[in-house]
PDB file of C-alpha atoms in Angstrom:
ATOM      1  CA  MET A  19     264.910 104.037 159.928  1.00  0.00           C
ATOM      2  CA  TRP A  20     263.871 104.295 156.280  1.00  0.00           C
ATOM      3  CA  SER A  21     262.442 107.792 156.782  1.00  0.00           C
ATOM      4  CA  ILE A  22     265.694 108.882 158.431  1.00  0.00           C
ATOM      5  CA  TRP A  23     267.657 107.618 155.455  1.00  0.00           C
ATOM      6  CA  ARG A  24     265.227 108.873 152.805  1.00  0.00           C
ATOM      7  CA  ASN A  25     264.952 112.360 154.270  1.00  0.00           C
ATOM      8  CA  SER A  26     268.618 112.858 154.982  1.00  0.00           C
ATOM      9  CA  VAL A  27     269.940 115.546 152.657  1.00  0.00           C
ATOM     10  CA  TYR A  28     273.481 114.320 153.265  1.00  0.00           C
ATOM     11  CA  PHE A  29     272.693 110.893 151.861  1.00  0.00           C
ATOM     12  CA  LEU A  30     270.884 112.233 148.842  1.00  0.00           C
ATOM     13  CA  THR A  31     273.463 114.796 147.810  1.00  0.00           C
ATOM     14  CA  ARG A  32     276.035 112.223 146.771  1.00  0.00           C
ATOM     15  CA  SER A  33     274.002 109.005 146.398  1.00  0.00           C
ATOM     16  CA  THR A  34     271.489 108.778 143.628  1.00  0.00           C
ATOM     17  CA  GLY A  35     267.831 108.471 144.167  1.00  0.00           C
ATOM     18  CA  SER A  36     265.490 107.363 146.867  1.00  0.00           C
ATOM     19  CA  GLY A  37     261.824 106.713 147.206  1.00  0.00           C
ATOM     20  CA  ARG A  38     259.880 105.488 144.206  1.00  0.00           C
ATOM     21  CA  VAL A  39     262.307 106.376 141.400  1.00  0.00           C
ATOM     22  CA  ASN A  40     264.074 103.397 139.872  1.00  0.00           C
ATOM     23  CA  ARG A  41     267.518 104.033 141.309  1.00  0.00           C
ATOM     24  CA  VAL A  42     269.390 102.049 138.659  1.00  0.00           C
ATOM     25  CA  SER A  43     267.828 104.169 135.913  1.00  0.00           C
ATOM     26  CA  ALA A  44     268.365 107.344 137.917  1.00  0.00           C
ATOM     27  CA  THR A  45     272.053 106.528 138.386  1.00  0.00           C
ATOM     28  CA  VAL A  46     272.588 105.780 134.701  1.00  0.00           C
ATOM     29  CA  LEU A  47     270.644 108.849 133.558  1.00  0.00           C
ATOM     30  CA  THR A  48     272.449 111.129 136.002  1.00  0.00           C
ATOM     31  CA  PHE A  49     275.800 109.796 134.839  1.00  0.00           C
ATOM     32  CA  LEU A  50     274.963 110.164 131.131  1.00  0.00           C
ATOM     33  CA  ASP A  51     273.511 113.631 131.623  1.00  0.00           C
ATOM     34  CA  LYS A  52     276.557 114.947 133.488  1.00  0.00           C
ATOM     35  CA  VAL A  53     279.093 113.344 131.150  1.00  0.00           C
ATOM     36  CA  ASN A  54     277.273 114.582 128.038  1.00  0.00           C
ATOM     37  CA  GLU A  55     277.139 118.073 129.520  1.00  0.00           C
ATOM     38  CA  GLU A  56     280.934 118.050 129.956  1.00  0.00           C
ATOM     39  CA  ILE A  57     281.513 116.630 126.466  1.00  0.00           C
ATOM     40  CA  ASP A  58     279.184 119.256 124.945  1.00  0.00           C
ATOM     41  CA  GLN A  59     281.430 121.887 126.528  1.00  0.00           C
ATOM     42  CA  GLY A  60     284.454 120.357 124.781  1.00  0.00           C
ATOM     43  CA  GLU A  61     285.787 118.488 127.783  1.00  0.00           C
ATOM     44  CA  ALA A  62     287.199 114.980 127.876  1.00  0.00           C
ATOM     45  CA  VAL A  63     285.957 112.828 130.732  1.00  0.00           C
ATOM     46  CA  ASP A  64     287.437 109.726 132.306  1.00  0.00           C
ATOM     47  CA  ALA A  65     285.040 107.428 134.113  1.00  0.00           C
ATOM     48  CA  ILE A  66     286.147 104.696 136.469  1.00  0.00           C
ATOM     49  CA  PHE A  67     283.601 102.018 137.337  1.00  0.00           C
ATOM     50  CA  LEU A  68     284.289 100.364 140.685  1.00  0.00           C
ATOM     51  CA  ASP A  69     282.748  97.264 142.208  1.00  0.00           C
ATOM     52  CA  PHE A  70     283.180  96.082 145.784  1.00  0.00           C
ATOM     53  CA  ALA A  71     284.265  92.466 146.240  1.00  0.00           C
ATOM     54  CA  LYS A  72     281.551  90.540 148.114  1.00  0.00           C
ATOM     55  CA  ALA A  73     280.220  93.883 149.272  1.00  0.00           C
ATOM     56  CA  PHE A  74     277.264  92.869 151.400  1.00  0.00           C
ATOM     57  CA  ASP A  75     279.278  90.103 153.074  1.00  0.00           C
ATOM     58  CA  LYS A  76     282.218  92.326 154.050  1.00  0.00           C
ATOM     59  CA  VAL A  77     280.470  94.945 156.173  1.00  0.00           C
ATOM     60  CA  ARG A  78     281.919  94.473 159.660  1.00  0.00           C
ATOM     61  CA  HIS A  79     279.166  94.781 162.268  1.00  0.00           C
ATOM     62  CA  ARG A  80     281.211  96.812 164.776  1.00  0.00           C
ATOM     63  CA  ARG A  81     282.245  99.268 162.092  1.00  0.00           C
ATOM     64  CA  LEU A  82     278.660  99.531 160.863  1.00  0.00           C
ATOM     65  CA  VAL A  83     277.490 100.382 164.380  1.00  0.00           C
ATOM     66  CA  THR A  84     280.117 103.159 164.469  1.00  0.00           C
ATOM     67  CA  LYS A  85     278.749 104.568 161.223  1.00  0.00           C
ATOM     68  CA  LEU A  86     275.149 104.293 162.418  1.00  0.00           C
ATOM     69  CA  ARG A  87     276.011 106.262 165.541  1.00  0.00           C
ATOM     70  CA  SER A  88     277.819 108.900 163.452  1.00  0.00           C
ATOM     71  CA  HIS A  89     274.479 109.460 161.686  1.00  0.00           C
ATOM     72  CA  SER A  90     272.637 109.661 165.020  1.00  0.00           C
ATOM     73  CA  ILE A  91     271.006 106.282 164.492  1.00  0.00           C
ATOM     74  CA  ASP A  92     271.098 105.074 168.059  1.00  0.00           C
ATOM     75  CA  GLY A  93     268.658 104.601 170.919  1.00  0.00           C
ATOM     76  CA  LYS A  94     265.882 102.106 170.276  1.00  0.00           C
ATOM     77  CA  VAL A  95     266.406 101.998 166.501  1.00  0.00           C
ATOM     78  CA  GLY A  96     270.177 101.578 166.834  1.00  0.00           C
ATOM     79  CA  ASN A  97     269.755  98.894 169.488  1.00  0.00           C
ATOM     80  CA  TRP A  98     267.195  97.075 167.358  1.00  0.00           C
ATOM     81  CA  ILE A  99     269.598  97.032 164.376  1.00  0.00           C
ATOM     82  CA  CYS A 100     272.470  95.815 166.586  1.00  0.00           C
ATOM     83  CA  ASN A 101     270.270  93.030 167.970  1.00  0.00           C
ATOM     84  CA  TRP A 102     269.156  92.135 164.454  1.00  0.00           C
ATOM     85  CA  LEU A 103     272.786  91.804 163.292  1.00  0.00           C
ATOM     86  CA  THR A 104     274.351  90.135 166.315  1.00  0.00           C
ATOM     87  CA  GLY A 105     273.911  86.661 167.666  1.00  0.00           C
ATOM     88  CA  ARG A 106     273.802  85.112 164.209  1.00  0.00           C
ATOM     89  CA  GLU A 107     275.627  81.863 163.589  1.00  0.00           C
ATOM     90  CA  GLN A 108     276.286  79.802 160.503  1.00  0.00           C
ATOM     91  CA  ARG A 109     277.853  76.560 159.445  1.00  0.00           C
ATOM     92  CA  VAL A 110     278.668  74.789 156.225  1.00  0.00           C
ATOM     93  CA  TRP A 111     277.423  71.398 155.105  1.00  0.00           C
ATOM     94  CA  LEU A 112     279.458  69.339 152.664  1.00  0.00           C
ATOM     95  CA  ARG A 113     278.688  65.752 151.681  1.00  0.00           C
ATOM     96  CA  GLY A 114     276.366  65.274 154.617  1.00  0.00           C
ATOM     97  CA  LYS A 115     278.743  66.618 157.260  1.00  0.00           C
ATOM     98  CA  GLY A 116     278.304  69.959 158.981  1.00  0.00           C
ATOM     99  CA  SER A 117     281.033  72.190 160.321  1.00  0.00           C
ATOM    100  CA  ASP A 118     280.922  73.672 163.802  1.00  0.00           C
ATOM    101  CA  TRP A 119     278.681  76.689 164.268  1.00  0.00           C
ATOM    102  CA  ARG A 120     280.592  79.994 163.922  1.00  0.00           C
ATOM    103  CA  LYS A 121     279.521  83.498 164.902  1.00  0.00           C
ATOM    104  CA  VAL A 122     278.767  85.856 162.037  1.00  0.00           C
ATOM    105  CA  THR A 123     280.609  89.152 162.621  1.00  0.00           C
ATOM    106  CA  SER A 124     280.230  90.720 159.206  1.00  0.00           C
ATOM    107  CA  GLY A 125     277.702  91.094 156.447  1.00  0.00           C
ATOM    108  CA  VAL A 126     274.309  92.671 156.090  1.00  0.00           C
ATOM    109  CA  PRO A 127     271.490  90.191 155.490  1.00  0.00           C
ATOM    110  CA  GLN A 128     270.731  89.973 151.795  1.00  0.00           C
ATOM    111  CA  GLY A 129     267.180  89.659 150.622  1.00  0.00           C
ATOM    112  CA  SER A 130     266.018  92.076 153.291  1.00  0.00           C
ATOM    113  CA  VAL A 131     264.813  95.641 152.870  1.00  0.00           C
ATOM    114  CA  LEU A 132     267.162  96.891 155.577  1.00  0.00           C
ATOM    115  CA  GLY A 133     270.330  95.199 154.235  1.00  0.00           C
ATOM    116  CA  PRO A 134     270.898  97.534 151.252  1.00  0.00           C
ATOM    117  CA  VAL A 135     270.058 100.580 153.392  1.00  0.00           C
ATOM    118  CA  LEU A 136     272.664  99.537 155.962  1.00  0.00           C
ATOM    119  CA  PHE A 137     275.184  98.984 153.189  1.00  0.00           C
ATOM    120  CA  LEU A 138     274.565 102.486 151.805  1.00  0.00           C
ATOM    121  CA  ILE A 139     274.990 103.940 155.277  1.00  0.00           C
ATOM    122  CA  PHE A 140     278.256 102.044 155.589  1.00  0.00           C
ATOM    123  CA  ILE A 141     279.714 103.377 152.322  1.00  0.00           C
ATOM    124  CA  ASN A 142     278.097 106.817 152.498  1.00  0.00           C
ATOM    125  CA  ASP A 143     281.316 108.591 153.516  1.00  0.00           C
ATOM    126  CA  ILE A 144     283.369 107.042 150.716  1.00  0.00           C
ATOM    127  CA  ASP A 145     283.178 110.321 148.799  1.00  0.00           C
ATOM    128  CA  LYS A 146     284.328 112.493 151.684  1.00  0.00           C
ATOM    129  CA  SER A 147     286.994 114.924 150.421  1.00  0.00           C
ATOM    130  CA  LEU A 148     286.706 113.840 146.775  1.00  0.00           C
ATOM    131  CA  VAL A 149     286.996 116.548 144.153  1.00  0.00           C
ATOM    132  CA  ASN A 150     285.447 114.733 141.195  1.00  0.00           C
ATOM    133  CA  ASN A 151     281.910 113.452 140.698  1.00  0.00           C
ATOM    134  CA  ILE A 152     280.854 110.150 142.217  1.00  0.00           C
ATOM    135  CA  LEU A 153     277.676 108.113 141.884  1.00  0.00           C
ATOM    136  CA  LYS A 154     276.830 105.174 144.132  1.00  0.00           C
ATOM    137  CA  PHE A 155     274.295 102.440 143.711  1.00  0.00           C
ATOM    138  CA  ALA A 156     274.531  99.433 146.009  1.00  0.00           C
ATOM    139  CA  ASP A 157     278.006  97.965 145.487  1.00  0.00           C
ATOM    140  CA  ASP A 158     278.644  99.813 142.219  1.00  0.00           C
ATOM    141  CA  THR A 159     280.432 103.145 142.324  1.00  0.00           C
ATOM    142  CA  LYS A 160     281.350 105.457 139.461  1.00  0.00           C
ATOM    143  CA  ILE A 161     283.859 108.268 139.747  1.00  0.00           C
ATOM    144  CA  TYR A 162     284.349 110.568 136.801  1.00  0.00           C
ATOM    145  CA  GLY A 163     285.912 113.883 135.988  1.00  0.00           C
ATOM    146  CA  LYS A 164     287.393 116.167 133.371  1.00  0.00           C
ATOM    147  CA  VAL A 165     290.847 115.167 132.151  1.00  0.00           C
ATOM    148  CA  LEU A 166     291.952 117.694 129.522  1.00  0.00           C
ATOM    149  CA  SER A 167     294.682 119.180 131.719  1.00  0.00           C
ATOM    150  CA  SER A 168     297.419 117.350 133.577  1.00  0.00           C
ATOM    151  CA  GLU A 169     296.152 118.975 136.802  1.00  0.00           C
ATOM    152  CA  ALA A 170     292.664 117.536 136.227  1.00  0.00           C
ATOM    153  CA  ARG A 171     294.119 114.075 135.570  1.00  0.00           C
ATOM    154  CA  GLU A 172     296.175 114.348 138.762  1.00  0.00           C
ATOM    155  CA  ARG A 173     293.066 115.321 140.757  1.00  0.00           C
ATOM    156  CA  LEU A 174     291.199 112.307 139.399  1.00  0.00           C
ATOM    157  CA  GLN A 175     294.113 110.031 140.287  1.00  0.00           C
ATOM    158  CA  GLU A 176     294.259 111.537 143.787  1.00  0.00           C
ATOM    159  CA  ASP A 177     290.532 110.798 144.189  1.00  0.00           C
ATOM    160  CA  ILE A 178     291.084 107.206 143.073  1.00  0.00           C
ATOM    161  CA  ASP A 179     293.903 106.946 145.622  1.00  0.00           C
ATOM    162  CA  ARG A 180     291.525 108.295 148.324  1.00  0.00           C
ATOM    163  CA  LEU A 181     288.930 105.680 147.358  1.00  0.00           C
ATOM    164  CA  MET A 182     291.552 102.954 147.605  1.00  0.00           C
ATOM    165  CA  LYS A 183     292.642 104.207 151.026  1.00  0.00           C
ATOM    166  CA  TRP A 184     289.008 104.286 152.196  1.00  0.00           C
ATOM    167  CA  SER A 185     288.519 100.715 150.987  1.00  0.00           C
ATOM    168  CA  GLN A 186     291.591  99.574 152.909  1.00  0.00           C
ATOM    169  CA  ASP A 187     290.716 101.538 156.056  1.00  0.00           C
ATOM    170  CA  TRP A 188     287.182 100.101 156.140  1.00  0.00           C
ATOM    171  CA  GLN A 189     288.185  96.629 154.874  1.00  0.00           C
ATOM    172  CA  MET A 190     285.964  96.868 151.802  1.00  0.00           C
ATOM    173  CA  GLN A 191     288.195  95.826 148.924  1.00  0.00           C
ATOM    174  CA  PHE A 192     287.304  96.463 145.310  1.00  0.00           C
ATOM    175  CA  ASN A 193     286.881  93.567 142.905  1.00  0.00           C
ATOM    176  CA  VAL A 194     289.656  94.492 140.483  1.00  0.00           C
ATOM    177  CA  ASP A 195     288.345  92.122 137.802  1.00  0.00           C
ATOM    178  CA  LYS A 196     285.065  94.046 137.676  1.00  0.00           C
ATOM    179  CA  CYS A 197     286.570  97.552 137.815  1.00  0.00           C
ATOM    180  CA  GLN A 198     287.255  99.393 134.585  1.00  0.00           C
ATOM    181  CA  GLY A 199     288.035 102.823 133.222  1.00  0.00           C
ATOM    182  CA  ASN A 200     286.709 104.537 130.125  1.00  0.00           C
ATOM    183  CA  ALA A 201     287.819 107.674 128.329  1.00  0.00           C
ATOM    184  CA  LEU A 202     284.850 109.655 126.989  1.00  0.00           C
ATOM    185  CA  TRP A 203     285.113 112.552 124.586  1.00  0.00           C
ATOM    186  CA  GLU A 204     283.817 113.908 121.314  1.00  0.00           C
ATOM    187  CA  ARG A 205     286.134 113.881 118.366  1.00  0.00           C
ATOM    188  CA  LYS A 206     285.806 115.437 114.940  1.00  0.00           C
ATOM    189  CA  CYS A 207     287.156 113.736 111.844  1.00  0.00           C
ATOM    190  CA  ALA A 208     288.351 115.488 108.705  1.00  0.00           C
ATOM    191  CA  SER A 209     284.830 115.431 107.186  1.00  0.00           C
ATOM    192  CA  GLY A 210     283.522 117.519 110.090  1.00  0.00           C
ATOM    193  CA  VAL A 211     281.215 114.722 111.258  1.00  0.00           C
ATOM    194  CA  GLN A 212     281.263 114.361 115.012  1.00  0.00           C
ATOM    195  CA  HIS A 213     281.837 111.022 116.684  1.00  0.00           C
ATOM    196  CA  GLY A 214     281.391 110.274 120.373  1.00  0.00           C
TER     197      GLY A 214
END
């Protein structure tokens, strides 16, 4: 499973890093490098930082299986993953009393090696048909693009609208309190000193 994910060009073209590279650092460095390149060319860049609400808990198992099959992860490996996810039950204890057992129909097990991989597979198509740049790391997603022209700003807004539609279609809402936008550009003051 891991080798399928690691070697898949599709996954690596729009998600940052795999293997032994620290993916958090790779994501940050990729973002800074690309934004600085645009700013050096005189562009203004808007960056929107998105965070999924309870991301690992919200992945619906049936929908995940659909995505696994779309990436040709089926047969013995697909069946093993389905068996690993299904048949789980949970209950809540409060003040010494337990609730009835309930089936778990969503969520990828946290604290496992496979959980984050399954989550990345689930969100991998989030950038389908986007025009602007996007970087993904676990439940954090950054979309950014040039915004000097009104057309460029409209394209960025259309991409944000596509991301919102994807999140609604796949029932993976964004945590609005943790999402934010930043305008990035280089400005020159009267003294000629550049500020970023």
